[in-house]
GROMACS .gro file of C-alpha atoms in nm:
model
   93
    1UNK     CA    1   8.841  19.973  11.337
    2UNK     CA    2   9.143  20.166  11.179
    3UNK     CA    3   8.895  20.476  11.159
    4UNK     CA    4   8.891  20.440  11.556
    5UNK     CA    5   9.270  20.378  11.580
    6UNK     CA    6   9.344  20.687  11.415
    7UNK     CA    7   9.151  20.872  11.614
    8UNK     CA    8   9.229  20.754  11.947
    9UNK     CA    9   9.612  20.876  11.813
   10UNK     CA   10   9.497  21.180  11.719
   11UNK     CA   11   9.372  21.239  12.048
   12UNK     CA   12   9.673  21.141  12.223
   13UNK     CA   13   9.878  21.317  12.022
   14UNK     CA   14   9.690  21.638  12.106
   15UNK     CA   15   9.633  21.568  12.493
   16UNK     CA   16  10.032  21.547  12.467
   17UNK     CA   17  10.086  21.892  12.314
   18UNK     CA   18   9.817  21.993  12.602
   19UNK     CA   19   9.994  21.812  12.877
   20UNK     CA   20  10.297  21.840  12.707
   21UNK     CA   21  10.368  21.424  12.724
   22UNK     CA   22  10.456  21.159  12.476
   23UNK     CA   23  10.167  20.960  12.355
   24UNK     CA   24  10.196  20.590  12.395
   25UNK     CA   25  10.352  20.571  12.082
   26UNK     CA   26  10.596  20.810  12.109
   27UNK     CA   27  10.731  20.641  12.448
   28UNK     CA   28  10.688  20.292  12.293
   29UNK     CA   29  10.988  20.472  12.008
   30UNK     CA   30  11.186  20.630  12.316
   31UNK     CA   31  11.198  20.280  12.467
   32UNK     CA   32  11.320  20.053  12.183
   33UNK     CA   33  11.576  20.360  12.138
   34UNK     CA   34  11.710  20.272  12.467
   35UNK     CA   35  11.733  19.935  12.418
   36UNK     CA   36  11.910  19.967  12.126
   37UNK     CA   37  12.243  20.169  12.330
   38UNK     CA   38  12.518  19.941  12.378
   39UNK     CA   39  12.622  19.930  12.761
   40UNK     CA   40  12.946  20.116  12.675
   41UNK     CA   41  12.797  20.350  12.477
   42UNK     CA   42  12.886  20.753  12.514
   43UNK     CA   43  12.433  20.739  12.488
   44UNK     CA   44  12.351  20.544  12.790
   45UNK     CA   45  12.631  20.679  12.980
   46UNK     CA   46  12.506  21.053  12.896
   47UNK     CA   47  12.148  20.992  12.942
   48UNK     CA   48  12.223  20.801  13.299
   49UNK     CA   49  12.383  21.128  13.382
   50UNK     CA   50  12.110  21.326  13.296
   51UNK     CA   51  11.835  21.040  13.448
   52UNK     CA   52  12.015  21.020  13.826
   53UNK     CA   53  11.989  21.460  13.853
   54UNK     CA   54  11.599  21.343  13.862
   55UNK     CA   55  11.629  20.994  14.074
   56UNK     CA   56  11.853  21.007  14.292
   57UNK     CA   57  12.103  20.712  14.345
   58UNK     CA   58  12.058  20.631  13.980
   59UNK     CA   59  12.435  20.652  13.836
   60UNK     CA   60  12.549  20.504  14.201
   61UNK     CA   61  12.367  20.181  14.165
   62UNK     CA   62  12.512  19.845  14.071
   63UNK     CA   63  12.193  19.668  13.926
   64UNK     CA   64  12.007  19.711  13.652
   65UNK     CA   65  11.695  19.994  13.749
   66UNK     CA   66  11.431  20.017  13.508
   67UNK     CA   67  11.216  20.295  13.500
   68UNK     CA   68  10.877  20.374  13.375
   69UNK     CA   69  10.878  20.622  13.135
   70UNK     CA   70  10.548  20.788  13.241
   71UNK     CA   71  10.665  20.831  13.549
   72UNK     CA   72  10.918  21.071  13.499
   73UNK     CA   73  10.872  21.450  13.485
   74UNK     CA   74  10.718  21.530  13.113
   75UNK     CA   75  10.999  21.758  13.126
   76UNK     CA   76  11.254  21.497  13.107
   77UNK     CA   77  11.007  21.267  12.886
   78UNK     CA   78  11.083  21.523  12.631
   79UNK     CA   79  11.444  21.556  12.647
   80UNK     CA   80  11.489  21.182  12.637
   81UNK     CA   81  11.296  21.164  12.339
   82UNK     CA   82  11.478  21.426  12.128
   83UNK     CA   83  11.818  21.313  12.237
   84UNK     CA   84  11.691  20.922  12.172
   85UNK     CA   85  11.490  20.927  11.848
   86UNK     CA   86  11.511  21.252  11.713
   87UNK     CA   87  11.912  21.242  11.807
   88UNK     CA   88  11.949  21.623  11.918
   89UNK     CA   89  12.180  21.661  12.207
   90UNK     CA   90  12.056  21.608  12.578
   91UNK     CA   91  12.013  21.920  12.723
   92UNK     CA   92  12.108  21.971  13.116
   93UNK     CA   93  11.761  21.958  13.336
   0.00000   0.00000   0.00000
């Protein structure tokens, strides 16, 4: 059973370098990041900056949006997981 686990990772994690995606894991780390900002936070504020260039009406809106990471461009999947977990700074799309 862990022998299968392992693999099925391994396999994500190379579809991902092929697609250039997270894996499950990896988003599963980029979420709990982002629930860990406080609302104040210089973080959230940046990356809700960087999140409404892709959907628009994001930074305008007064409710709470949740998004699915998957369905953002792998593009910005990446970015959001350096500047989240690996804590580089969030590049401009």
């Amino acid at each position: 059973m862990e022998h299968e686990r392992g693999r099925r990772r391994e396999a994500e994690r190379i579809l991902g370098e092929i697609h250039g995606g997270l894996t499950n894991e990896e988003k599963t780390e980029l979420a709990k990041g982002i629930s860990k900002f406080k609302p104040e936070s210089r973080q959230l504020a940046r990356m809700i900056e960087f999140l409404s260039l892709i959907v628009p009406g994001l930074d305008e809106s007064t409710t709470e949006t949740e998004l699915e990471i998957g369905s953002l461009p792998i593009t910005a999947q990446l970015k959001l997981y350096k500047f989240v977990v690996l804590k580089q700074e969030l590049e401009d799309w």
